[in-house]
Coordinates of C-alpha atoms in Angstrom, one line a residue:
Chain R
M1 CA 174.1 126.9 92.0
V2 CA 174.3 124.3 94.8
N3 CA 171.2 123.3 96.6
I4 CA 170.6 121.4 99.8
E5 CA 169.6 118.1 98.0
D6 CA 173.1 118.0 96.4
Y7 CA 174.5 117.1 99.9
I8 CA 172.4 113.9 100.2
P9 CA 175.0 111.6 98.5
L10 CA 177.6 112.8 101.1
V11 CA 175.7 112.9 104.3
G12 CA 172.6 110.9 103.7
Q13 CA 168.9 111.7 103.2
S14 CA 168.1 111.6 106.9
V15 CA 170.5 114.4 107.8
I16 CA 168.9 116.6 105.2
D17 CA 165.4 115.6 106.5
D18 CA 166.5 116.8 110.0
L19 CA 167.6 120.1 108.5
R20 CA 164.2 120.6 106.9
L21 CA 162.4 119.8 110.2
L22 CA 164.4 122.6 111.8
G23 CA 163.8 125.0 108.9
E24 CA 160.1 124.5 109.4
R25 CA 160.4 125.5 113.1
L26 CA 161.9 128.8 112.0
K27 CA 159.1 129.8 109.6
G28 CA 158.2 133.4 110.0
K29 CA 161.5 134.5 111.5
V30 CA 163.8 136.8 109.6
I31 CA 167.5 136.1 110.2
Q32 CA 169.7 139.0 109.4
H33 CA 173.5 138.4 109.1
I34 CA 175.7 141.4 109.4
N35 CA 179.5 141.4 108.7
S36 CA 182.1 143.8 107.3
T37 CA 182.7 142.5 103.8
P38 CA 180.8 140.7 101.1
M39 CA 183.9 139.1 99.7
G40 CA 187.3 138.0 100.8
G41 CA 188.1 136.3 104.2
G42 CA 186.6 133.3 105.9
V43 CA 183.4 134.9 107.2
A44 CA 182.3 136.1 103.8
E45 CA 183.3 132.8 102.3
I46 CA 181.1 130.8 104.7
L47 CA 178.2 133.3 104.4
N48 CA 178.3 133.1 100.7
R49 CA 177.7 129.4 100.9
M50 CA 175.3 129.3 103.9
V51 CA 172.9 132.1 103.1
P52 CA 171.5 130.4 99.9
L53 CA 171.4 127.0 101.7
L54 CA 169.4 128.5 104.7
K55 CA 167.0 130.0 102.2
D56 CA 166.7 126.6 100.5
L57 CA 165.7 125.2 103.9
G58 CA 162.9 127.7 104.1
V59 CA 164.7 130.1 106.6
D60 CA 164.2 133.7 105.6
T61 CA 167.8 134.8 105.6
K62 CA 169.3 138.2 104.7
W63 CA 172.8 139.5 104.7
D64 CA 173.9 143.1 105.2
V65 CA 177.3 144.6 105.3
I66 CA 178.5 147.6 107.3
K67 CA 180.4 150.5 105.8
G68 CA 183.7 151.8 106.9
G69 CA 186.7 153.8 105.6
E70 CA 190.4 152.8 105.5
S71 CA 191.1 154.1 109.0
F72 CA 188.2 152.1 110.5
F73 CA 189.5 148.9 108.9
D74 CA 193.0 149.6 109.9
V75 CA 191.8 149.8 113.5
T76 CA 189.7 146.6 113.2
K77 CA 192.7 144.8 111.8
K78 CA 194.7 146.0 114.7
F79 CA 191.9 144.7 117.0
H80 CA 192.0 141.4 115.2
N81 CA 195.8 141.0 115.7
V82 CA 195.9 141.9 119.3
L83 CA 192.9 139.8 120.1
H84 CA 194.8 136.9 118.6
G85 CA 197.5 137.6 121.2
R86 CA 200.0 139.5 119.0
S87 CA 201.7 142.5 120.6
G88 CA 200.6 146.0 119.4
E89 CA 199.5 149.3 120.8
V90 CA 195.8 150.3 120.6
T91 CA 195.3 153.9 121.3
K92 CA 192.4 156.1 122.5
N93 CA 192.3 157.5 118.9
D94 CA 191.8 154.0 117.6
F95 CA 188.8 153.4 119.8
D96 CA 187.5 156.8 118.8
I97 CA 187.8 156.0 115.1
F98 CA 186.0 152.6 115.8
L99 CA 183.1 154.3 117.7
E100 CA 182.8 157.1 115.1
T101 CA 182.3 154.7 112.2
S102 CA 180.1 152.5 114.4
E103 CA 177.8 155.5 115.1
E104 CA 177.5 156.0 111.3
N105 CA 176.5 152.4 110.8
I106 CA 174.0 152.6 113.7
K107 CA 172.4 155.5 112.0
N108 CA 172.3 154.1 108.5
L109 CA 171.9 150.4 108.8
D110 CA 168.4 149.0 109.3
T111 CA 168.5 146.1 111.8
Y112 CA 165.1 144.7 110.8
G113 CA 165.8 141.0 111.6
D114 CA 163.9 139.0 114.2
I115 CA 167.3 137.7 114.9
V116 CA 170.3 139.9 114.1
F117 CA 173.4 137.8 113.7
I118 CA 176.6 139.9 114.0
H119 CA 179.9 138.4 112.8
D120 CA 183.2 139.4 114.4
P121 CA 184.1 142.7 116.1
Q122 CA 183.7 145.1 113.2
P123 CA 179.9 145.5 113.5
I124 CA 179.7 144.7 117.2
A125 CA 178.5 148.1 118.3
L126 CA 175.3 147.9 116.3
V127 CA 173.8 146.2 119.3
K128 CA 173.3 149.6 120.8
K129 CA 170.4 149.8 118.5
R130 CA 168.7 146.6 119.7
S131 CA 164.9 146.7 120.3
N132 CA 162.7 143.8 121.0
N133 CA 164.5 141.5 118.6
K134 CA 167.2 138.9 119.4
W135 CA 170.9 139.5 119.0
L136 CA 173.7 137.1 118.5
W137 CA 177.4 137.8 118.3
R138 CA 179.6 135.3 116.4
C139 CA 183.3 135.5 117.3
H140 CA 185.4 133.8 114.6
I141 CA 188.8 134.6 116.1
D142 CA 190.9 133.0 118.8
V143 CA 190.4 135.1 121.9
S144 CA 192.0 132.6 124.3
N145 CA 194.7 135.1 125.1
P146 CA 193.4 138.5 124.0
N147 CA 194.7 142.0 124.6
E148 CA 192.7 142.8 127.7
K149 CA 192.2 146.5 126.8
V150 CA 190.5 145.6 123.5
W151 CA 188.6 142.7 125.0
D152 CA 187.2 144.9 127.8
F153 CA 186.2 147.5 125.3
L154 CA 184.3 144.8 123.3
L155 CA 182.9 143.3 126.4
D156 CA 180.7 146.4 127.0
F157 CA 179.0 145.5 123.7
I158 CA 179.1 141.7 124.1
I159 CA 177.1 141.7 127.3
K160 CA 174.2 143.4 125.5
Y161 CA 173.7 140.4 123.2
D162 CA 171.5 137.5 124.0
S163 CA 174.2 134.9 123.2
A164 CA 177.7 134.7 121.9
V165 CA 179.2 132.0 119.7
F166 CA 182.8 130.8 119.7
S167 CA 184.7 128.3 117.6
A168 CA 186.6 126.4 120.3
P169 CA 186.1 125.8 124.0
S170 CA 189.4 127.5 124.8
F171 CA 188.1 130.8 123.4
S172 CA 185.3 130.9 126.0
R173 CA 185.5 132.7 129.3
K174 CA 182.9 133.5 132.0
L175 CA 180.3 135.8 130.5
P176 CA 176.9 136.9 131.9
I177 CA 175.2 135.8 128.6
R178 CA 174.8 132.3 127.1
Q179 CA 177.7 131.2 125.0
F180 CA 177.7 128.4 122.5
L181 CA 180.4 126.3 120.8
I182 CA 179.9 126.2 117.0
P183 CA 183.0 125.2 115.1
P184 CA 183.2 126.4 111.5
S185 CA 182.9 123.9 108.6
I186 CA 184.0 123.1 105.2
D187 CA 181.8 122.8 102.1
P188 CA 182.5 119.4 100.4
L189 CA 181.0 120.8 97.2
S190 CA 183.2 123.9 97.0
D191 CA 186.1 124.1 94.5
K192 CA 188.5 123.7 97.5
N193 CA 187.0 120.3 98.6
K194 CA 185.1 118.7 95.7
E195 CA 186.4 115.5 94.1
L196 CA 188.9 116.2 91.3
P197 CA 189.8 114.0 88.4
Q198 CA 193.4 112.6 88.6
E199 CA 194.3 114.5 85.3
M200 CA 193.5 117.8 87.0
I201 CA 195.7 117.0 90.0
D202 CA 198.5 115.9 87.7
S203 CA 198.1 119.1 85.6
V204 CA 198.4 121.3 88.7
L205 CA 201.5 119.5 89.7
R206 CA 203.0 119.8 86.2
K207 CA 202.1 123.5 86.1
N208 CA 204.1 124.0 89.4
N209 CA 207.0 121.8 88.2
I210 CA 206.4 119.2 90.9
K211 CA 207.2 115.6 90.0
K212 CA 205.6 112.7 91.9
D213 CA 208.9 110.8 92.2
K214 CA 209.1 111.2 96.0
P215 CA 206.7 111.6 98.9
I216 CA 205.0 115.0 99.1
I217 CA 204.7 116.8 102.4
T218 CA 202.4 119.9 102.2
Q219 CA 201.4 122.9 104.3
I220 CA 198.8 125.2 102.8
S221 CA 198.5 128.5 104.5
R222 CA 199.4 132.1 104.0
F223 CA 202.9 133.3 104.7
D224 CA 202.3 134.4 108.3
R225 CA 204.6 133.8 111.3
L226 CA 201.7 132.3 113.2
K227 CA 201.6 129.5 110.7
D228 CA 205.3 128.9 111.3
P229 CA 206.4 128.1 107.7
V230 CA 210.0 128.3 108.7
G231 CA 209.3 125.6 111.4
V232 CA 207.8 123.5 108.6
V233 CA 211.0 123.8 106.5
E234 CA 213.1 122.8 109.6
A235 CA 210.9 119.8 110.2
Y236 CA 211.2 118.8 106.5
K237 CA 215.0 119.1 106.8
Q238 CA 215.0 116.7 109.7
V239 CA 212.8 114.2 107.8
K240 CA 214.9 114.6 104.7
R241 CA 218.0 113.2 106.5
Y242 CA 216.3 109.8 106.5
I243 CA 213.6 109.9 103.8
N244 CA 214.0 111.3 100.4
C245 CA 210.9 113.6 100.2
Q246 CA 209.7 116.9 99.0
L247 CA 207.9 119.9 100.6
I248 CA 205.2 122.1 99.2
L249 CA 204.5 125.4 101.0
A250 CA 201.6 127.0 99.3
G251 CA 199.5 130.0 100.2
G252 CA 198.8 133.6 99.5
T253 CA 200.1 136.8 101.0
A254 CA 197.5 139.5 101.5
E255 CA 198.2 142.6 99.4
D256 CA 197.9 144.8 102.5
D257 CA 200.1 142.7 104.6
P258 CA 203.8 143.9 104.4
E259 CA 204.8 141.3 107.0
G260 CA 203.7 138.5 104.6
F261 CA 206.4 139.4 102.1
K262 CA 209.0 139.5 104.9
V263 CA 207.9 136.0 106.1
L264 CA 208.1 134.8 102.5
S265 CA 211.7 135.9 102.1
E266 CA 212.6 134.3 105.5
V267 CA 211.1 131.0 104.2
K268 CA 213.1 131.3 101.0
E269 CA 216.2 132.0 102.9
S270 CA 215.6 129.0 105.1
A271 CA 214.8 126.8 102.1
N272 CA 218.2 127.7 100.7
N273 CA 217.4 126.9 97.1
D274 CA 216.6 123.2 97.9
P275 CA 215.1 122.0 94.6
D276 CA 212.7 119.7 96.6
I277 CA 211.1 122.7 98.5
H278 CA 208.4 124.2 96.4
I279 CA 207.2 127.6 97.6
L280 CA 204.1 128.5 95.7
L281 CA 202.1 131.7 95.8
L282 CA 198.5 130.7 95.1
P283 CA 196.1 133.5 96.1
H284 CA 192.5 132.6 95.4
D285 CA 193.2 129.4 93.5
D286 CA 191.0 126.9 95.2
I287 CA 191.3 124.2 92.6
A288 CA 195.1 124.3 92.9
V289 CA 194.9 124.1 96.7
N290 CA 192.5 121.1 96.4
A291 CA 194.8 119.4 93.9
L292 CA 197.9 119.9 96.0
Q293 CA 196.2 118.5 99.1
R294 CA 195.0 115.5 97.2
A295 CA 198.5 114.9 95.7
S296 CA 200.1 115.0 99.2
D297 CA 201.3 112.0 101.2
V298 CA 201.3 114.0 104.5
V299 CA 199.6 117.3 105.2
V300 CA 201.1 119.5 107.9
Q301 CA 199.6 122.5 109.8
K302 CA 202.3 123.6 112.2
S303 CA 200.6 126.8 113.4
L304 CA 201.8 128.5 116.5
K305 CA 198.3 130.0 116.9
E306 CA 195.2 129.1 115.1
G307 CA 191.6 130.4 114.9
F308 CA 190.2 127.1 113.9
G309 CA 192.5 125.8 111.2
L310 CA 190.1 124.8 108.5
T311 CA 193.0 123.6 106.3
V312 CA 193.2 120.6 108.7
A313 CA 189.5 119.7 108.0
E314 CA 190.1 120.2 104.3
A315 CA 193.0 117.7 104.3
L316 CA 191.2 115.2 106.6
W317 CA 188.1 115.3 104.3
K318 CA 190.5 114.2 101.5
A319 CA 191.5 111.3 103.8
K320 CA 195.0 112.6 104.2
P321 CA 197.1 111.8 107.2
V322 CA 197.7 115.1 109.0
V323 CA 200.4 116.3 111.4
A324 CA 199.2 119.5 113.2
S325 CA 200.0 121.6 116.2
N326 CA 197.9 121.2 119.3
V327 CA 196.5 124.8 119.2
G328 CA 193.2 126.6 118.7
G329 CA 190.5 124.5 117.1
I330 CA 192.9 121.8 115.8
P331 CA 192.5 119.4 118.7
L332 CA 188.7 119.4 118.0
Q333 CA 189.5 118.0 114.5
I334 CA 192.3 115.7 115.4
K335 CA 192.3 113.2 118.3
H336 CA 195.9 112.3 118.6
K337 CA 196.7 108.8 117.1
Y338 CA 193.0 108.4 116.1
S339 CA 192.4 110.8 113.3
G340 CA 195.9 112.4 112.9
L341 CA 199.0 113.3 114.9
L342 CA 199.3 116.3 117.1
C343 CA 202.6 118.0 117.8
H344 CA 204.1 120.8 119.9
S345 CA 207.5 121.4 118.3
V346 CA 209.6 121.1 115.1
E347 CA 211.1 117.9 116.4
G348 CA 207.6 116.5 117.2
A349 CA 206.4 117.4 113.8
S350 CA 209.3 115.8 112.0
F351 CA 209.0 112.6 114.1
A352 CA 205.3 112.4 113.3
I353 CA 205.9 113.0 109.6
K354 CA 208.6 110.2 109.5
Q355 CA 206.3 107.9 111.3
L356 CA 203.5 108.4 108.7
L357 CA 205.8 108.2 105.7
T358 CA 207.3 104.9 106.9
S359 CA 204.0 103.4 108.0
P360 CA 201.6 103.9 105.1
E361 CA 198.9 101.5 106.5
Y362 CA 198.8 103.5 109.8
A363 CA 198.8 106.8 107.8
K364 CA 195.9 105.5 105.7
K365 CA 193.9 104.5 108.8
L366 CA 194.3 107.9 110.4
G367 CA 193.3 109.5 107.1
E368 CA 190.1 107.4 106.9
N369 CA 189.2 108.0 110.5
G370 CA 189.8 111.7 109.9
R371 CA 187.5 111.8 106.9
E372 CA 184.7 110.2 108.9
H373 CA 185.2 112.6 111.8
I374 CA 184.9 115.5 109.4
R375 CA 181.8 114.0 107.7
N376 CA 180.1 113.7 111.1
N377 CA 181.2 117.0 112.6
F378 CA 182.7 119.6 110.3
L379 CA 180.7 119.7 107.1
I380 CA 178.5 122.7 106.2
T381 CA 175.4 120.6 106.9
R382 CA 176.4 120.3 110.6
H383 CA 177.1 124.0 110.6
L384 CA 173.6 124.8 109.2
R385 CA 172.1 122.5 111.8
D386 CA 173.9 124.3 114.6
Y387 CA 173.0 127.7 113.4
M388 CA 169.3 126.8 113.2
L389 CA 169.5 125.3 116.7
L390 CA 171.2 128.4 117.9
F391 CA 168.3 130.5 116.5
L392 CA 165.8 128.3 118.2
S393 CA 167.8 128.4 121.5
L394 CA 167.0 132.2 121.7
Y395 CA 163.4 131.2 122.4
H396 CA 164.1 128.4 124.9
A397 CA 166.2 128.7 128.1
E398 CA 165.9 125.0 129.1
D399 CA 168.5 122.2 128.6
I400 CA 166.0 119.8 127.0
V401 CA 163.8 121.5 124.5
Y402 CA 160.8 119.8 122.9
L403 CA 160.0 121.3 119.6
Chain I
M1 CA 154.9 82.9 107.7
P2 CA 154.5 83.9 111.4
T3 CA 151.9 86.5 112.1
I4 CA 153.3 89.8 113.3
K5 CA 151.7 91.4 116.4
R6 CA 150.4 94.9 115.8
A7 CA 150.4 97.5 118.5
S8 CA 147.4 99.8 119.2
E9 CA 149.8 102.6 120.0
P10 CA 152.6 103.1 117.4
F11 CA 156.2 103.8 118.2
R12 CA 156.8 107.4 117.2
F13 CA 160.4 108.1 116.3
C14 CA 161.8 111.3 117.5
T15 CA 165.2 112.8 116.7
R16 CA 167.4 114.7 119.0
L17 CA 169.8 117.4 117.9
H18 CA 172.2 119.0 120.3
L19 CA 174.0 122.3 120.7
S20 CA 177.0 122.6 122.9
E21 CA 176.8 125.4 125.4
L22 CA 180.0 126.8 126.8
T23 CA 180.2 127.4 130.6
G24 CA 183.5 129.3 130.7
L25 CA 184.6 126.9 133.5
R26 CA 187.9 125.2 133.1
A27 CA 190.2 123.0 135.2
S28 CA 194.0 122.7 135.0
T29 CA 194.6 120.4 138.0
L30 CA 192.8 117.3 139.3
G31 CA 191.7 119.3 142.4
Q32 CA 190.0 121.9 140.2
F33 CA 188.6 119.2 138.0
L34 CA 187.0 117.4 140.9
A35 CA 185.6 120.5 142.5
L36 CA 183.9 121.5 139.1
I37 CA 182.6 118.0 138.5
K38 CA 180.7 118.2 141.8
E39 CA 179.2 121.6 140.9
V40 CA 178.6 121.8 137.2
P41 CA 175.1 121.3 135.8
G42 CA 174.0 117.7 135.1
S43 CA 173.9 118.6 131.4
C44 CA 177.7 119.0 131.6
I45 CA 178.2 115.5 133.0
Y46 CA 175.9 114.1 130.4
H47 CA 177.8 116.0 127.6
H48 CA 181.2 114.8 128.6
T49 CA 180.2 111.2 129.2
H50 CA 178.3 110.9 125.9
R51 CA 179.9 113.3 123.4
F52 CA 182.4 110.7 122.1
L53 CA 179.6 108.3 121.2
Q54 CA 178.2 110.9 118.8
Q55 CA 181.3 112.7 117.6
H56 CA 183.5 109.6 117.1
Q57 CA 181.0 107.2 115.6
F58 CA 183.7 105.4 113.7
L59 CA 185.8 104.6 116.8
S60 CA 185.0 101.6 118.7
P61 CA 184.9 101.2 121.6
E62 CA 187.3 103.7 123.0
P63 CA 187.9 106.4 124.2
P64 CA 184.5 106.4 126.0
N65 CA 184.4 109.8 127.7
D66 CA 186.1 113.2 127.8
F67 CA 187.0 112.9 131.5
A68 CA 189.1 109.7 130.9
Y69 CA 190.6 111.1 127.8
W70 CA 191.8 114.3 129.5
V71 CA 193.1 112.6 132.6
T72 CA 195.1 110.1 130.5
D73 CA 196.2 112.2 127.5
V74 CA 196.8 115.6 129.1
L75 CA 197.6 114.8 132.7
G76 CA 199.3 111.5 132.0
E77 CA 197.4 109.8 134.8
D78 CA 196.8 106.5 133.0
E79 CA 195.5 104.6 136.0
L80 CA 192.8 107.1 136.9
G81 CA 192.0 107.4 133.2
E82 CA 191.4 103.7 133.0
K83 CA 189.2 103.8 136.2
L84 CA 187.1 106.6 134.7
A85 CA 186.9 104.9 131.3
S86 CA 185.7 101.7 132.9
I87 CA 182.8 103.2 134.9
D88 CA 179.9 101.1 133.8
T89 CA 177.4 103.8 132.7
M90 CA 174.7 101.2 132.2
Q91 CA 174.6 100.7 136.0
F92 CA 173.5 104.2 136.6
S93 CA 170.0 105.3 136.1
T94 CA 170.5 109.0 136.7
I95 CA 173.1 111.6 135.9
R96 CA 173.2 112.4 139.6
S97 CA 174.4 108.9 140.5
L98 CA 176.8 108.8 137.6
R99 CA 178.3 112.2 138.7
E100 CA 178.8 110.8 142.3
K101 CA 180.6 107.8 141.0
I102 CA 182.9 109.9 138.9
A103 CA 183.6 112.2 141.8
Q104 CA 184.3 109.4 144.2
T105 CA 186.6 107.7 141.8
I106 CA 188.7 110.9 141.4
E107 CA 188.6 111.6 145.2
K108 CA 189.8 108.1 146.1
Y109 CA 192.6 108.3 143.6
L110 CA 193.7 111.7 144.9
D111 CA 193.8 110.3 148.5
E112 CA 196.0 107.5 147.4
S113 CA 198.3 109.3 144.9
A114 CA 199.9 112.3 146.5
F115 CA 201.8 113.3 143.3
A116 CA 198.7 113.4 141.2
K117 CA 197.7 116.6 142.9
L118 CA 200.8 118.3 141.5
K119 CA 200.1 117.6 137.9
F120 CA 198.6 120.4 135.8
A121 CA 197.6 120.9 132.2
R122 CA 199.6 123.1 129.8
L123 CA 198.0 126.4 128.8
G124 CA 195.3 125.7 126.2
E125 CA 195.0 122.1 127.3
E126 CA 192.8 122.7 130.3
F127 CA 189.5 120.8 130.7
Y128 CA 186.7 123.0 129.5
F129 CA 183.3 122.2 130.8
I130 CA 180.6 122.2 128.2
K131 CA 176.8 121.6 128.5
S132 CA 174.6 119.7 126.1
V133 CA 171.4 121.4 125.1
S134 CA 169.1 118.9 123.5
F135 CA 166.3 119.7 121.0
V136 CA 163.8 116.8 120.6
L137 CA 161.7 116.8 117.4
P138 CA 159.1 114.2 116.3
T139 CA 159.9 112.7 112.9
S140 CA 157.4 111.5 110.4
Y141 CA 158.3 107.9 111.0
V142 CA 156.0 105.6 113.0
A143 CA 155.8 101.8 113.4
Y144 CA 152.9 99.6 114.5
D145 CA 154.7 96.3 114.3
L146 CA 158.2 94.9 114.4
S147 CA 158.5 94.7 110.6
E148 CA 157.7 98.4 110.2
F149 CA 159.9 99.2 113.2
V150 CA 163.0 97.5 111.7
N151 CA 162.4 99.2 108.4
V152 CA 162.5 102.6 110.0
L153 CA 165.5 101.6 112.1
K154 CA 167.4 101.0 108.9
K155 CA 166.9 104.5 107.6
I156 CA 166.5 106.8 110.6
T157 CA 169.4 109.1 111.7
M158 CA 171.9 108.1 114.3
D159 CA 170.6 111.0 116.3
S160 CA 167.2 109.3 116.6
I161 CA 168.6 106.0 117.7
Y162 CA 170.9 107.8 120.1
F163 CA 167.9 109.7 121.6
H164 CA 165.8 106.7 122.2
F165 CA 168.6 104.5 123.4
F166 CA 170.9 106.7 125.5
E167 CA 169.1 110.0 126.3
A168 CA 165.7 108.5 127.1
R169 CA 167.2 106.2 129.8
L170 CA 169.8 108.3 131.5
R171 CA 168.8 111.9 130.9
L172 CA 165.1 111.5 130.9
E173 CA 165.4 108.9 133.7
K174 CA 163.1 106.3 132.1
P175 CA 163.5 102.7 133.4
T176 CA 165.0 101.5 130.2
N177 CA 165.5 102.6 126.6
D178 CA 162.4 103.6 124.5
F179 CA 162.6 100.7 122.2
S180 CA 162.4 98.1 125.0
L181 CA 159.7 100.1 126.7
W182 CA 157.5 100.0 123.6
I183 CA 158.2 96.4 122.6
G184 CA 157.5 95.4 126.2
S185 CA 154.4 97.4 126.9
S186 CA 152.7 97.7 123.5
L187 CA 153.8 94.5 121.8
H188 CA 153.9 92.6 125.1
D189 CA 157.1 90.9 124.0
K190 CA 159.1 91.0 127.3
E191 CA 161.8 88.6 126.1
L192 CA 162.7 90.7 123.1
A193 CA 162.5 93.9 125.2
D194 CA 165.0 92.4 127.7
N195 CA 167.3 91.2 124.9
I196 CA 167.6 94.7 123.6
S197 CA 168.0 96.4 127.0
N198 CA 170.5 93.8 128.3
F199 CA 173.5 94.5 126.2
D200 CA 176.0 97.3 126.9
P201 CA 175.6 100.0 124.2
Y202 CA 178.6 101.9 125.5
T203 CA 181.1 99.5 124.1
R204 CA 179.8 99.8 120.5
T205 CA 179.8 102.4 117.8
L206 CA 176.4 103.8 117.0
E207 CA 176.3 102.1 113.6
D208 CA 177.2 98.8 115.3
L209 CA 174.4 99.5 117.8
R210 CA 171.9 100.0 115.0
E211 CA 173.0 96.8 113.3
T212 CA 172.8 94.8 116.5
I213 CA 169.2 95.9 117.3
I214 CA 168.1 95.2 113.7
E215 CA 169.7 91.8 113.9
I216 CA 167.9 90.9 117.2
I217 CA 164.5 92.1 115.9
E218 CA 164.9 90.4 112.5
E219 CA 165.7 87.2 114.3
R220 CA 162.6 87.5 116.4
I221 CA 160.4 88.2 113.3
S222 CA 161.7 85.1 111.6
E223 CA 161.1 82.8 114.6

């Protein structure tokens, strides 16, 4: 079990001291997180790490989960997709299913927290139950170009909250409530990010039949069109004309995502049996992901759309030079030419990869800058601090707050 | 060994933590950008002229502010970017006056460069105005003399140094930074106070700033 003191070697004693000061200011308040699942997915992953750490800081933190049947989660998945800007039809029946399950949860779930912290759209309607306590809505998805019908439906609930929280400035829009920018974070002590001995990295490579005889370019992400794995293969092919390199595309496909398998077969087709393209299915193998990132010479994240793109933070934390698309939360993590290279196209990605492979000193500098940027801004300790400040902001309306 | 002056009132170190508040306001063209710069809360101007200092502590000394970065990197207006980057923040004692200078700089450029009005940012690369909400907390660190002061400086967070050096002067509109104020008024060492307030902290990283202040004070102690 990790505790807050374990982060001192990574961020320094004074950062932890500040967190403790904030924890003291929240004494007596109960924070109740509510989301839709205790396991699986980014929200549950971060809550699993954060809840114990908040408790360790003296903040009385609870976590509850709503209930819902298959049809409810089919609808919320549809919401998720169209909020992300994908096409799809959301019908009146879908809204009815959502409201029906929401009513069940309103009836059965006790919202006892002094601060009720709702994550994502699934439990959003619980706010109908608000009494004198404070309510926060945390939006983890990219809503920069949402389906307006679904957004308007959600807006009726959002405006009943005290504040909303988004991961990137481009996700915000004019709202009648306060809204805060809190990017997500990575946990440097998790299996995905902790230091690994070289033997372990080598053994993961061996297990996947990857030799270290040529530079490795890697993209870690599920096989989803929005991650543009076919575009990565194209970029690799353009690089390969000049530099003998290899490509790793590693990620999972969700069991319930038929499109994932389709995308995977498109990627295989595009790879055309090139022995230097390694397509790996690694669902829930965090150590393997960590090892592959550490073994890479360049890490790529060529997404067409991105919530935040934590794989970028993961790679930068490992001081890797990164080439990534200028979308979603990625430009918060990479300042072009300072802590990585941003691109807008296959050609741009391949040019940037070539540049990094042929200028290892430059690549190294970008990676080092990237690591420091992540240390200062995207580790879980910063996330804990922001959440505690967010809780305190509910009791102070001014821009300069003396605590 | 020289005797060290002891103050009757100690320096109490505070820390300042900030939260970014979104305004939902965005600009795609220089015209919109200018109009919003004139009307957004002062906390927005403060945020965008100081965020880089805190978030990019490892970069020195550029890029110094969000306005210059966006104008240069997104709109490709290098000349205006350079003008905005080189605004000498130290010369402004209030956010109000800093805002006026930024607005005048853009206005003048727009008057002189007809084509600049036609440039616009791609979707998703607009300028998003963000406000800085500061939370100021006292820490347990206090110093009665220079030796204690320098010892605390070595271990206090960057946020604390940042608060006493940048925020106190510009955002809280004090005549100078908190360190110089205390050294001048409680230790009556005007020369040292001036030495600390006379260099431009905006061209350094925060770690570099810490080291420079420590160096100046240690030199004084050993005199």
